[in-house]
mmCIF file of C-alpha atoms and ligand atoms in Angstrom:
data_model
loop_
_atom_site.group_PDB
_atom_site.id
_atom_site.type_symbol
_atom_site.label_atom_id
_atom_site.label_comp_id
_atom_site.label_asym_id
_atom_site.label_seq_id
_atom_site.Cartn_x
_atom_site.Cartn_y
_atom_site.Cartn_z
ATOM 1 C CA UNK A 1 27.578 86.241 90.128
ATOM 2 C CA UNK A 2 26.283 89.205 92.040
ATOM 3 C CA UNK A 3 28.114 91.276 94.380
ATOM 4 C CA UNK A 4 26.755 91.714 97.751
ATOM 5 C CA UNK A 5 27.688 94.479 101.155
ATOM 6 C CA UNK A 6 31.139 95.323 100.503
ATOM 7 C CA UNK A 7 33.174 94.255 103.253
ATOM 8 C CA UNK A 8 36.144 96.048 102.982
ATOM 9 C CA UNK A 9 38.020 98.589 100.255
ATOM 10 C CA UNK A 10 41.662 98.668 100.505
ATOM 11 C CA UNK A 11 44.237 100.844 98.382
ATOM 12 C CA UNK A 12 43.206 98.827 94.948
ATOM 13 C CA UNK A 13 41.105 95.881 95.469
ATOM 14 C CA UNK A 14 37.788 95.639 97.270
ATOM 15 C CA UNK A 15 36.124 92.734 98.901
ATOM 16 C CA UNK A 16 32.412 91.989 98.570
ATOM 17 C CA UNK A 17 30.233 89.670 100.171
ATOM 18 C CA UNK A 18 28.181 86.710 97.689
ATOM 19 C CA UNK A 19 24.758 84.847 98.796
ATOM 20 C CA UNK A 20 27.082 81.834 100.131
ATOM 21 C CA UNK A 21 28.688 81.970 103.338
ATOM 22 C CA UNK A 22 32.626 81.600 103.307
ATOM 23 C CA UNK A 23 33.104 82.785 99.736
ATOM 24 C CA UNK A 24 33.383 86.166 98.666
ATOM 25 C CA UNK A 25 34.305 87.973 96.175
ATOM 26 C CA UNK A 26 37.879 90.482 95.040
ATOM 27 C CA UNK A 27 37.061 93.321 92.839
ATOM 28 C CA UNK A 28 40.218 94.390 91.469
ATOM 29 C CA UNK A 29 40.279 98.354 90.856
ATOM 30 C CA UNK A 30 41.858 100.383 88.431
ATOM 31 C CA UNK A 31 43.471 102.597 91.478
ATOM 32 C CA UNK A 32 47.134 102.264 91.886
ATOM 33 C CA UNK A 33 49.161 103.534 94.739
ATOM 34 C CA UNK A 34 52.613 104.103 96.001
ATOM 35 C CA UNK A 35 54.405 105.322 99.228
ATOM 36 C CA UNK A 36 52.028 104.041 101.776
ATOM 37 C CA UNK A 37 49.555 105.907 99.446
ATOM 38 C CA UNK A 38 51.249 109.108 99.211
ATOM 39 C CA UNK A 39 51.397 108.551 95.151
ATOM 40 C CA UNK A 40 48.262 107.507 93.681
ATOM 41 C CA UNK A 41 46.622 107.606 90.301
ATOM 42 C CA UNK A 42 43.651 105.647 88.141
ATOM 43 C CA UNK A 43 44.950 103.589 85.079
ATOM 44 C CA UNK A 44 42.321 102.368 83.161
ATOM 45 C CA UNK A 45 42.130 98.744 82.846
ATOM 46 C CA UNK A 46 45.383 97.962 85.552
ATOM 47 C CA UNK A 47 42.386 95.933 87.867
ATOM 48 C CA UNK A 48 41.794 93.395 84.658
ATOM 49 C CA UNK A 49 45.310 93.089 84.822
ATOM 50 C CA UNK A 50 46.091 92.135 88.124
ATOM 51 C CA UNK A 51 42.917 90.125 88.247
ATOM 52 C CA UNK A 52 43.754 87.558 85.238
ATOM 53 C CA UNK A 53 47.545 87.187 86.447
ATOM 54 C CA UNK A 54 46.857 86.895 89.864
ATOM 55 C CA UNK A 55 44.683 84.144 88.604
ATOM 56 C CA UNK A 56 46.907 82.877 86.553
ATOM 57 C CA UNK A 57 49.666 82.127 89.272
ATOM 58 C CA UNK A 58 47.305 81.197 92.395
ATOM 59 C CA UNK A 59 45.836 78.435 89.086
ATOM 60 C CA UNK A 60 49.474 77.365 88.743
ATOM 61 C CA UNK A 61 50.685 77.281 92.220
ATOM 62 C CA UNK A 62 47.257 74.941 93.185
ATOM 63 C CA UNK A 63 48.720 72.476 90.584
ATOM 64 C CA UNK A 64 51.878 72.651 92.224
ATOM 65 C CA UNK A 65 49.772 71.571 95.834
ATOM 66 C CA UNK A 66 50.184 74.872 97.599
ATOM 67 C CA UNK A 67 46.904 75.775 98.879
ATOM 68 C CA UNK A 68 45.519 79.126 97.688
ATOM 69 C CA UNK A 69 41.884 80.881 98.107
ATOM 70 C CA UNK A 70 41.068 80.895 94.764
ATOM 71 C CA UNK A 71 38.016 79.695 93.241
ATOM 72 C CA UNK A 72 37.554 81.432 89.599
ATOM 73 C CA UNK A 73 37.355 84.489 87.517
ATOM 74 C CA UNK A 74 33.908 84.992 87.344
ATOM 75 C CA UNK A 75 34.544 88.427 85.435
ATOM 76 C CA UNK A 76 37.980 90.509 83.955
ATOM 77 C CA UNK A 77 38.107 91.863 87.437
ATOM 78 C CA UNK A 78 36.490 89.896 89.776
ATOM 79 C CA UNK A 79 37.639 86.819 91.608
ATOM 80 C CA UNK A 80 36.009 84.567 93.620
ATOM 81 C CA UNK A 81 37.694 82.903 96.444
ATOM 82 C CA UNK A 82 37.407 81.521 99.800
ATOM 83 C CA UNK A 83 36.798 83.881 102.898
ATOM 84 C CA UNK A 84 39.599 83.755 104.922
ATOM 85 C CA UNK A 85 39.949 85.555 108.459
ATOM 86 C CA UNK A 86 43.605 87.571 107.040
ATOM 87 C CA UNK A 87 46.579 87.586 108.968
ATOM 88 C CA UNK A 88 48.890 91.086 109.184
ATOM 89 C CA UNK A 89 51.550 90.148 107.965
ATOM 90 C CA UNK A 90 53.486 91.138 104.577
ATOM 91 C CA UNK A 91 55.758 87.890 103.509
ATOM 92 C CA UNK A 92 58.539 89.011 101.369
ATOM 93 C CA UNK A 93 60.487 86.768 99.468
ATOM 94 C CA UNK A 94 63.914 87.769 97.902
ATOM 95 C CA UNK A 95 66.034 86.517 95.405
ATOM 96 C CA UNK A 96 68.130 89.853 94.476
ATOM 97 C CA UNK A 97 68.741 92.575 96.172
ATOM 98 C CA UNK A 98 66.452 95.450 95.239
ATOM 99 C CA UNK A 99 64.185 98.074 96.757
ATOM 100 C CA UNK A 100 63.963 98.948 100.675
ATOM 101 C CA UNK A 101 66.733 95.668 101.031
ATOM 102 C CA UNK A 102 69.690 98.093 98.967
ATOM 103 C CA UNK A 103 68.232 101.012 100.498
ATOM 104 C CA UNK A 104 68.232 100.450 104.230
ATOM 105 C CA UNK A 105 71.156 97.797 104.278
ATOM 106 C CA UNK A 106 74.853 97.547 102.675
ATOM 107 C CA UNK A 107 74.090 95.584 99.850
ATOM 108 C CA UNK A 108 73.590 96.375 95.940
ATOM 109 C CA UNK A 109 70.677 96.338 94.112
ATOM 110 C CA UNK A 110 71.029 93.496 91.830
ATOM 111 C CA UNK A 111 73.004 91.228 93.996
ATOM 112 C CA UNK A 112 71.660 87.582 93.950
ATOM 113 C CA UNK A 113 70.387 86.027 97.341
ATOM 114 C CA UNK A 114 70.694 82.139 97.295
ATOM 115 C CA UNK A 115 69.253 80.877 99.444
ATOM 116 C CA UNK A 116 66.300 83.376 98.582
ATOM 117 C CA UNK A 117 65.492 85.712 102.119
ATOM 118 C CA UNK A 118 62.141 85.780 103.685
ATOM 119 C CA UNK A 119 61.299 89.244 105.273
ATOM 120 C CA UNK A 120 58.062 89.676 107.316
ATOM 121 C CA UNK A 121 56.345 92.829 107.950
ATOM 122 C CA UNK A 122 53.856 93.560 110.273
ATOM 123 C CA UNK A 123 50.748 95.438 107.872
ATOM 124 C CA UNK A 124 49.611 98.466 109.183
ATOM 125 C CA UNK A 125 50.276 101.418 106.593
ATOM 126 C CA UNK A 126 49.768 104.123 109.697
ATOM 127 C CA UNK A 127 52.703 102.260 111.727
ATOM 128 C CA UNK A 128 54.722 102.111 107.921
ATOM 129 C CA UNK A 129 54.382 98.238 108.129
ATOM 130 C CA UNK A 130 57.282 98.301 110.066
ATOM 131 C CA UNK A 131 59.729 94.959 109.889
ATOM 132 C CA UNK A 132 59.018 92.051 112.850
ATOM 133 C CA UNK A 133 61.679 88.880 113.548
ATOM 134 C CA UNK A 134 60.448 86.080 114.377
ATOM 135 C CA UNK A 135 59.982 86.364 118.051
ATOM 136 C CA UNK A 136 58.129 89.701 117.795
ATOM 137 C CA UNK A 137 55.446 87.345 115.598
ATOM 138 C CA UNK A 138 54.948 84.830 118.348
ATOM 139 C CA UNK A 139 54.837 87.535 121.090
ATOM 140 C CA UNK A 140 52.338 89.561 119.041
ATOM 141 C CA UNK A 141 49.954 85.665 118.738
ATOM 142 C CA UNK A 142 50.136 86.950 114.766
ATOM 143 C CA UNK A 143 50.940 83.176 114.630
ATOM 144 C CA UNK A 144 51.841 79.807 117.058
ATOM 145 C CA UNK A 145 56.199 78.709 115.821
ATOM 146 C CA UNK A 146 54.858 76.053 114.076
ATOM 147 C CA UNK A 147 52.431 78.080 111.836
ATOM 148 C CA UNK A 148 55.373 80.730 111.548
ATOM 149 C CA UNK A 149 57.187 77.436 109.960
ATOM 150 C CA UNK A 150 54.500 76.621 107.728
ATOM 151 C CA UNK A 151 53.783 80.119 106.649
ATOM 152 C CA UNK A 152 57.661 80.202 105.633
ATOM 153 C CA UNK A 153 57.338 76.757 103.791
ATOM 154 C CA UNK A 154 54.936 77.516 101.655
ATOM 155 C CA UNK A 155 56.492 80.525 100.535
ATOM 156 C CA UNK A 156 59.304 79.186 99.653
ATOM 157 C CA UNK A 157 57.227 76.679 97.721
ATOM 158 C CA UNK A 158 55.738 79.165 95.910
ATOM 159 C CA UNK A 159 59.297 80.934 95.197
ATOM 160 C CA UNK A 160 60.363 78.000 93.911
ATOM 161 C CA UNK A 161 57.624 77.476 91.284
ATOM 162 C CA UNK A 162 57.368 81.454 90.453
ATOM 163 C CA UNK A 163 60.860 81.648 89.659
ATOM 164 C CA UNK A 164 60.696 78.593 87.415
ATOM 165 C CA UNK A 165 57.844 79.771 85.727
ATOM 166 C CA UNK A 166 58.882 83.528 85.199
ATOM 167 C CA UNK A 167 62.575 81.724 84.273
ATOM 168 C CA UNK A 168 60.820 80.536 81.284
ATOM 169 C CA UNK A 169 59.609 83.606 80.289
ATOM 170 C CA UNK A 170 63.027 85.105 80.493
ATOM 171 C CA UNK A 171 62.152 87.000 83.053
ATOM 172 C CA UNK A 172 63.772 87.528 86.974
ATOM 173 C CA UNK A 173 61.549 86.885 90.027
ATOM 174 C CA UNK A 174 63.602 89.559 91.551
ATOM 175 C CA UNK A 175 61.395 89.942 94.959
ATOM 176 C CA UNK A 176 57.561 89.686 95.946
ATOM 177 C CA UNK A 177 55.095 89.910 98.979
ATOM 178 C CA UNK A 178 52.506 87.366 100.005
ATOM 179 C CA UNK A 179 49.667 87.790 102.242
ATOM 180 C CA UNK A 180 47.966 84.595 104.242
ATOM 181 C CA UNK A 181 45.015 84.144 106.090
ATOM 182 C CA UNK A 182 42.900 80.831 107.780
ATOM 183 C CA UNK A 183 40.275 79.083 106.557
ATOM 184 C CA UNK A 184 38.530 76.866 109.000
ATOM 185 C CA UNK A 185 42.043 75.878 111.228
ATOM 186 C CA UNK A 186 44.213 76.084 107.705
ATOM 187 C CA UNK A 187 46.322 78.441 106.812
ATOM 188 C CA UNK A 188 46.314 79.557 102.942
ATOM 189 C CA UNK A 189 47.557 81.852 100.670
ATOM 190 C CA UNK A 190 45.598 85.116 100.133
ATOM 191 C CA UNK A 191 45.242 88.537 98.870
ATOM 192 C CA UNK A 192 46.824 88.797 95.264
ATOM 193 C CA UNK A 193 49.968 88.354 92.944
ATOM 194 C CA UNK A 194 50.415 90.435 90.610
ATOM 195 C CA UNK A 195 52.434 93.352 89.042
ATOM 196 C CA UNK A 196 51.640 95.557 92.296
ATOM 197 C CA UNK A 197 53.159 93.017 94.370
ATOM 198 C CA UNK A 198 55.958 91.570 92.591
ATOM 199 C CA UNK A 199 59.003 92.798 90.600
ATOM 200 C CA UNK A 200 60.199 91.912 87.747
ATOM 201 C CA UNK A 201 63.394 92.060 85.726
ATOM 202 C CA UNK A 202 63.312 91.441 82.049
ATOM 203 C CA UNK A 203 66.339 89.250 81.788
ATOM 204 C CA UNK A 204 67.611 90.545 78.332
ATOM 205 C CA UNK A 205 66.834 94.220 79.049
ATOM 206 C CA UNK A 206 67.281 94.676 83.001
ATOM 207 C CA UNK A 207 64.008 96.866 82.607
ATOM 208 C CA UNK A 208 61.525 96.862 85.103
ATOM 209 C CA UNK A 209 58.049 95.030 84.695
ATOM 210 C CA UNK A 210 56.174 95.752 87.781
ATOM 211 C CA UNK A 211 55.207 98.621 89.620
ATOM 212 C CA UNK A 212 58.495 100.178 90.340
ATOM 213 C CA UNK A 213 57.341 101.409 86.639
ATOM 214 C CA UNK A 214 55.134 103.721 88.046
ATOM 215 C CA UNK A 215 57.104 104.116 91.758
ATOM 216 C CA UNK A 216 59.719 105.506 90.221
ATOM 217 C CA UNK A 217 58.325 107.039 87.045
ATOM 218 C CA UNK A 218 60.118 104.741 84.680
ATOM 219 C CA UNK A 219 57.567 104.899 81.663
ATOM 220 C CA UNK A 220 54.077 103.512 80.345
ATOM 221 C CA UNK A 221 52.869 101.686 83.166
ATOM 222 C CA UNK A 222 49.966 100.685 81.828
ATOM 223 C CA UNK A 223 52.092 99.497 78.617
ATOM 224 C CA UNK A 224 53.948 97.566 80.463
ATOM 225 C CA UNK A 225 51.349 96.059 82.264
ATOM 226 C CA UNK A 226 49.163 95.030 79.538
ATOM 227 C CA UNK A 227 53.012 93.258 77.927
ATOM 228 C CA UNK A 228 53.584 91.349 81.011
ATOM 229 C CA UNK A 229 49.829 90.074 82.137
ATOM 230 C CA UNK A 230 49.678 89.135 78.253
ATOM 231 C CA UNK A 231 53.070 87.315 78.731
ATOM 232 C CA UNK A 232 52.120 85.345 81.739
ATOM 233 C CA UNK A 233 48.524 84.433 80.251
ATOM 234 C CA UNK A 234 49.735 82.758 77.453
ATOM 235 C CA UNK A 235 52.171 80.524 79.886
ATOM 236 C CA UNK A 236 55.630 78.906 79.719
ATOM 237 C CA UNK A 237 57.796 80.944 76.871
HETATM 238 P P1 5GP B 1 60.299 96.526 99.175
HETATM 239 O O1 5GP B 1 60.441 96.101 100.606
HETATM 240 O O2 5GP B 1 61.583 96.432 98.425
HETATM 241 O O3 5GP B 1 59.613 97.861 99.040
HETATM 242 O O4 5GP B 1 59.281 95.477 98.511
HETATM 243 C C1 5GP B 1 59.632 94.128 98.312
HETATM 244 C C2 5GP B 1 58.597 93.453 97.435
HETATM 245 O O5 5GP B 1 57.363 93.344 98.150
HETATM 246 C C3 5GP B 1 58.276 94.216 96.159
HETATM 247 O O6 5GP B 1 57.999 93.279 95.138
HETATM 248 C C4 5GP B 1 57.018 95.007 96.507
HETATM 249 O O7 5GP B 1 56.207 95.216 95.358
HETATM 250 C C5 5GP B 1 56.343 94.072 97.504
HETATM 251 N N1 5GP B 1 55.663 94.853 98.551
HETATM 252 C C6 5GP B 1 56.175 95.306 99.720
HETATM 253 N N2 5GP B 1 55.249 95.991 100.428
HETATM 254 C C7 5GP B 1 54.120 95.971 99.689
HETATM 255 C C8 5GP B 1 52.803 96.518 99.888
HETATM 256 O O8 5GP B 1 52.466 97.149 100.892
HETATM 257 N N3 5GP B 1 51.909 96.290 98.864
HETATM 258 C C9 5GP B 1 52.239 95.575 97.744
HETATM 259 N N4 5GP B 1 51.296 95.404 96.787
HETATM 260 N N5 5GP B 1 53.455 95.052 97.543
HETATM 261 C C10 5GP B 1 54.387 95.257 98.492
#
Protein backbone atom coordinates (compact mmCIF):
# COMPACT_ATOMS: atom_id res chain seq x y z
CA UNK A 1 0.00 0.00 0.00
CA UNK A 2 1.42 3.37 -0.85
CA UNK A 3 1.56 6.30 1.28
CA UNK A 4 0.09 9.42 0.05
CA UNK A 5 0.27 13.69 1.41
CA UNK A 6 0.99 13.32 4.93
CA UNK A 7 -1.67 14.77 6.86
CA UNK A 8 -0.35 15.30 10.03
CA UNK A 9 3.11 14.36 12.18
CA UNK A 10 2.67 14.27 15.80
CA UNK A 11 5.41 13.55 18.60
CA UNK A 12 5.87 9.69 17.25
CA UNK A 13 3.38 8.62 14.79
CA UNK A 14 2.47 10.26 11.50
CA UNK A 15 -0.66 10.08 9.49
CA UNK A 16 -0.71 9.72 5.71
CA UNK A 17 -3.30 9.90 3.27
CA UNK A 18 -4.06 6.37 0.80
CA UNK A 19 -5.87 6.52 -2.82
CA UNK A 20 -9.31 5.67 -0.89
CA UNK A 21 -11.22 8.22 0.78
CA UNK A 22 -11.88 7.62 4.63
CA UNK A 23 -8.90 5.34 5.19
CA UNK A 24 -5.57 6.38 5.90
CA UNK A 25 -2.76 5.30 7.01
CA UNK A 26 -0.42 5.48 10.86
CA UNK A 27 3.23 5.39 10.39
CA UNK A 28 4.58 4.59 13.63
CA UNK A 29 8.14 6.36 14.21
CA UNK A 30 11.03 5.40 16.00
CA UNK A 31 10.90 9.00 17.95
CA UNK A 32 10.04 8.80 21.54
CA UNK A 33 9.21 11.67 23.77
CA UNK A 34 8.61 12.70 27.29
CA UNK A 35 7.55 15.86 29.29
CA UNK A 36 5.27 17.43 26.81
CA UNK A 37 8.37 16.82 24.57
CA UNK A 38 10.93 18.31 26.67
CA UNK A 39 12.82 14.67 26.66
CA UNK A 40 13.13 13.16 23.39
CA UNK A 41 15.33 10.61 21.72
CA UNK A 42 15.28 8.01 18.47
CA UNK A 43 15.27 4.21 19.43
CA UNK A 44 15.65 2.19 16.62
CA UNK A 45 12.92 -0.12 15.95
CA UNK A 46 10.40 1.34 19.12
CA UNK A 47 7.71 2.34 15.92
CA UNK A 48 7.57 -1.67 14.94
CA UNK A 49 6.88 -2.04 18.38
CA UNK A 50 4.12 0.03 19.09
CA UNK A 51 2.73 -0.72 15.68
CA UNK A 52 2.32 -4.72 16.11
CA UNK A 53 0.95 -4.30 19.84
CA UNK A 54 -1.20 -1.62 19.19
CA UNK A 55 -2.48 -4.02 16.64
CA UNK A 56 -2.54 -6.62 18.64
CA UNK A 57 -4.99 -5.09 21.32
CA UNK A 58 -7.32 -2.86 18.92
CA UNK A 59 -7.50 -7.00 17.03
CA UNK A 60 -8.52 -8.23 20.49
CA UNK A 61 -10.72 -5.55 21.74
CA UNK A 62 -12.84 -5.79 18.05
CA UNK A 63 -13.47 -9.45 19.13
CA UNK A 64 -14.58 -8.31 22.31
CA UNK A 65 -17.34 -5.79 20.15
CA UNK A 66 -15.74 -2.50 21.03
CA UNK A 67 -15.43 -0.64 17.92
CA UNK A 68 -11.89 0.44 16.97
CA UNK A 69 -10.36 2.12 13.61
CA UNK A 70 -8.33 -0.52 12.74
CA UNK A 71 -8.12 -2.17 9.53
CA UNK A 72 -4.56 -4.10 9.24
CA UNK A 73 -0.86 -4.03 9.41
CA UNK A 74 -0.02 -3.57 6.05
CA UNK A 75 3.81 -3.21 7.11
CA UNK A 76 6.01 -3.55 10.76
CA UNK A 77 5.08 0.05 11.13
CA UNK A 78 2.29 0.98 9.31
CA UNK A 79 -1.37 0.61 10.07
CA UNK A 80 -4.20 1.11 8.20
CA UNK A 81 -7.35 2.30 9.70
CA UNK A 82 -10.38 4.27 9.29
CA UNK A 83 -10.21 8.21 9.06
CA UNK A 84 -11.76 9.52 11.86
CA UNK A 85 -12.38 13.41 12.51
CA UNK A 86 -10.29 13.07 16.37
CA UNK A 87 -11.68 14.37 19.36
CA UNK A 88 -9.20 16.34 22.12
CA UNK A 89 -9.51 14.56 24.61
CA UNK A 90 -6.94 12.19 26.59
CA UNK A 91 -9.17 9.25 28.39
CA UNK A 92 -7.30 7.89 31.26
CA UNK A 93 -8.20 4.88 32.86
CA UNK A 94 -6.82 3.86 36.35
CA UNK A 95 -6.59 0.92 38.24
CA UNK A 96 -3.56 1.87 40.75
CA UNK A 97 -2.40 4.76 41.75
CA UNK A 98 0.69 5.85 39.84
CA UNK A 99 2.16 8.80 37.97
CA UNK A 100 0.62 12.51 37.94
CA UNK A 101 -2.51 10.67 40.26
CA UNK A 102 0.36 10.11 43.47
CA UNK A 103 1.97 13.16 42.44
CA UNK A 104 -0.64 15.88 42.44
CA UNK A 105 -3.10 14.13 44.98
CA UNK A 106 -2.74 12.34 48.58
CA UNK A 107 -2.62 8.98 47.51
CA UNK A 108 0.34 6.30 47.05
CA UNK A 109 1.65 5.05 44.12
CA UNK A 110 0.64 1.54 44.05
CA UNK A 111 -2.64 1.82 45.75
CA UNK A 112 -5.44 -0.18 43.93
CA UNK A 113 -8.53 1.81 42.53
CA UNK A 114 -11.68 -0.48 42.31
CA UNK A 115 -13.81 0.68 40.76
CA UNK A 116 -11.00 1.68 38.15
CA UNK A 117 -11.08 5.98 37.72
CA UNK A 118 -11.60 7.60 34.44
CA UNK A 119 -9.64 10.95 34.10
CA UNK A 120 -10.16 13.16 30.98
CA UNK A 121 -7.80 15.64 29.71
CA UNK A 122 -8.31 18.18 27.39
CA UNK A 123 -5.10 17.59 24.51
CA UNK A 124 -3.30 20.49 23.81
CA UNK A 125 0.53 20.01 24.82
CA UNK A 126 0.97 24.13 24.73
CA UNK A 127 -2.01 24.45 27.43
CA UNK A 128 -0.12 21.08 29.34
CA UNK A 129 -3.34 19.06 28.49
CA UNK A 130 -4.69 20.41 31.41
CA UNK A 131 -7.53 18.13 33.39
CA UNK A 132 -11.53 18.94 32.35
CA UNK A 133 -14.76 17.45 34.58
CA UNK A 134 -17.39 16.64 33.00
CA UNK A 135 -19.24 19.84 32.65
CA UNK A 136 -16.21 21.71 31.25
CA UNK A 137 -16.59 18.82 28.24
CA UNK A 138 -20.16 19.67 27.46
CA UNK A 139 -19.55 23.46 27.76
CA UNK A 140 -16.48 23.18 25.52
CA UNK A 141 -19.23 20.92 22.63
CA UNK A 142 -15.90 18.40 22.91
CA UNK A 143 -18.96 16.06 23.20
CA UNK A 144 -23.18 16.03 23.69
CA UNK A 145 -23.78 13.99 27.84
CA UNK A 146 -24.78 11.17 26.12
CA UNK A 147 -21.61 10.73 23.95
CA UNK A 148 -19.58 11.74 27.21
CA UNK A 149 -21.51 8.39 28.54
CA UNK A 150 -20.61 6.36 25.73
CA UNK A 151 -17.08 7.54 25.46
CA UNK A 152 -16.81 6.41 29.30
CA UNK A 153 -18.50 2.96 28.48
CA UNK A 154 -16.41 1.88 26.16
CA UNK A 155 -13.48 2.55 28.09
CA UNK A 156 -14.33 0.80 30.68
CA UNK A 157 -15.03 -2.02 28.25
CA UNK A 158 -11.83 -1.93 27.07
CA UNK A 159 -10.33 -1.83 30.82
CA UNK A 160 -12.06 -4.65 31.46
CA UNK A 161 -10.70 -6.84 28.63
CA UNK A 162 -6.97 -5.22 28.89
CA UNK A 163 -6.70 -6.08 32.36
CA UNK A 164 -7.85 -9.64 31.75
CA UNK A 165 -5.64 -10.08 29.05
CA UNK A 166 -2.40 -8.45 30.57
CA UNK A 167 -3.68 -10.58 33.97
CA UNK A 168 -2.74 -13.53 32.02
CA UNK A 169 0.44 -12.48 31.21
CA UNK A 170 1.20 -11.77 34.80
CA UNK A 171 1.34 -8.52 34.23
CA UNK A 172 -0.67 -5.17 35.98
CA UNK A 173 -2.74 -2.84 33.75
CA UNK A 174 -1.66 -0.26 36.17
CA UNK A 175 -3.11 2.94 34.09
CA UNK A 176 -3.51 3.95 30.28
CA UNK A 177 -4.85 6.78 27.92
CA UNK A 178 -7.25 6.40 25.04
CA UNK A 179 -7.92 8.72 22.32
CA UNK A 180 -11.50 8.68 20.25
CA UNK A 181 -12.65 10.20 17.30
CA UNK A 182 -16.10 9.88 14.79
CA UNK A 183 -16.55 8.12 11.94
CA UNK A 184 -19.59 9.00 9.96
CA UNK A 185 -22.02 9.93 13.35
CA UNK A 186 -20.03 6.98 15.46
CA UNK A 187 -17.81 7.40 17.85
CA UNK A 188 -14.66 4.89 17.92
CA UNK A 189 -11.61 4.24 19.41
CA UNK A 190 -8.47 5.85 17.89
CA UNK A 191 -4.93 6.81 17.97
CA UNK A 192 -2.79 3.87 19.51
CA UNK A 193 -2.11 1.44 22.52
CA UNK A 194 0.88 0.69 23.20
CA UNK A 195 3.96 0.89 25.56
CA UNK A 196 3.93 4.88 25.12
CA UNK A 197 0.53 4.98 26.33
CA UNK A 198 0.11 2.44 28.88
CA UNK A 199 1.96 1.24 32.02
CA UNK A 200 2.78 -1.70 33.04
CA UNK A 201 3.76 -3.56 36.18
CA UNK A 202 5.40 -6.90 35.95
CA UNK A 203 3.48 -8.65 38.65
CA UNK A 204 6.41 -10.84 40.02
CA UNK A 205 9.04 -8.08 39.75
CA UNK A 206 7.08 -4.64 40.33
CA UNK A 207 9.40 -3.40 37.37
CA UNK A 208 8.19 -1.14 34.96
CA UNK A 209 7.28 -2.20 31.26
CA UNK A 210 6.26 0.90 29.56
CA UNK A 211 7.61 4.13 29.01
CA UNK A 212 8.13 5.30 32.49
CA UNK A 213 11.39 3.10 31.44
CA UNK A 214 12.66 5.77 29.59
CA UNK A 215 10.64 8.84 31.67
CA UNK A 216 12.40 8.14 34.41
CA UNK A 217 15.61 6.56 33.18
CA UNK A 218 14.95 3.15 34.60
CA UNK A 219 17.07 1.02 32.04
CA UNK A 220 17.06 -0.53 28.37
CA UNK A 221 14.06 0.84 26.99
CA UNK A 222 14.31 -0.56 23.95
CA UNK A 223 15.00 -4.05 25.84
CA UNK A 224 12.19 -3.82 27.46
CA UNK A 225 10.18 -2.98 24.71
CA UNK A 226 11.14 -5.59 22.36
CA UNK A 227 10.26 -8.27 25.91
CA UNK A 228 6.87 -6.90 26.28
CA UNK A 229 5.56 -6.37 22.41
CA UNK A 230 7.06 -10.06 22.06
CA UNK A 231 4.98 -11.02 25.19
CA UNK A 232 1.74 -9.61 24.04
CA UNK A 233 2.21 -11.01 20.33
CA UNK A 234 2.36 -14.36 21.26
CA UNK A 235 -1.09 -13.88 23.42
CA UNK A 236 -2.65 -15.26 26.63
CA UNK A 237 0.44 -16.62 28.99
P1 LIG B 1 -0.12 10.24 33.96
O1 LIG B 1 -1.30 11.15 34.07
O2 LIG B 1 0.12 9.46 35.21
O3 LIG B 1 1.11 10.96 33.46
O4 LIG B 1 -0.48 9.20 32.80
C1 LIG B 1 -1.49 8.23 32.96
C2 LIG B 1 -1.43 7.22 31.83
O5 LIG B 1 -1.81 7.86 30.61
C3 LIG B 1 -0.04 6.65 31.59
O6 LIG B 1 -0.18 5.31 31.17
C4 LIG B 1 0.52 7.50 30.46
O7 LIG B 1 1.44 6.76 29.66
C5 LIG B 1 -0.75 7.84 29.68
N1 LIG B 1 -0.65 9.20 29.13
C6 LIG B 1 -1.02 10.37 29.72
N2 LIG B 1 -0.78 11.42 28.91
C7 LIG B 1 -0.26 10.91 27.77
C8 LIG B 1 0.20 11.51 26.54
O8 LIG B 1 0.16 12.72 26.31
N3 LIG B 1 0.69 10.63 25.61
C9 LIG B 1 0.73 9.28 25.82
N4 LIG B 1 1.24 8.48 24.84
N5 LIG B 1 0.31 8.70 26.95
C10 LIG B 1 -0.17 9.51 27.92
Amino acid sequence: MQKGDLLYAGKAKSVYRTGREGVVLIEFRDDITAFDGGKKDILERKGCFNASVSAYLFRLLEEHGIPTHFMDLVEDRLMRVRALTMIPLEVIVRNVAAGSMSRNYPIAEGTPLNPPVIVIDYKDDSRHDPMLNDDLIVALKILTPEELTRVKDIALQVNSVLVRFFSSLGITLVDFKLEFGRADGEIMLGDEISMDSMRLWDNRTGESLDKDVYRFSKGDVMEVYRRVAEKICAGEG
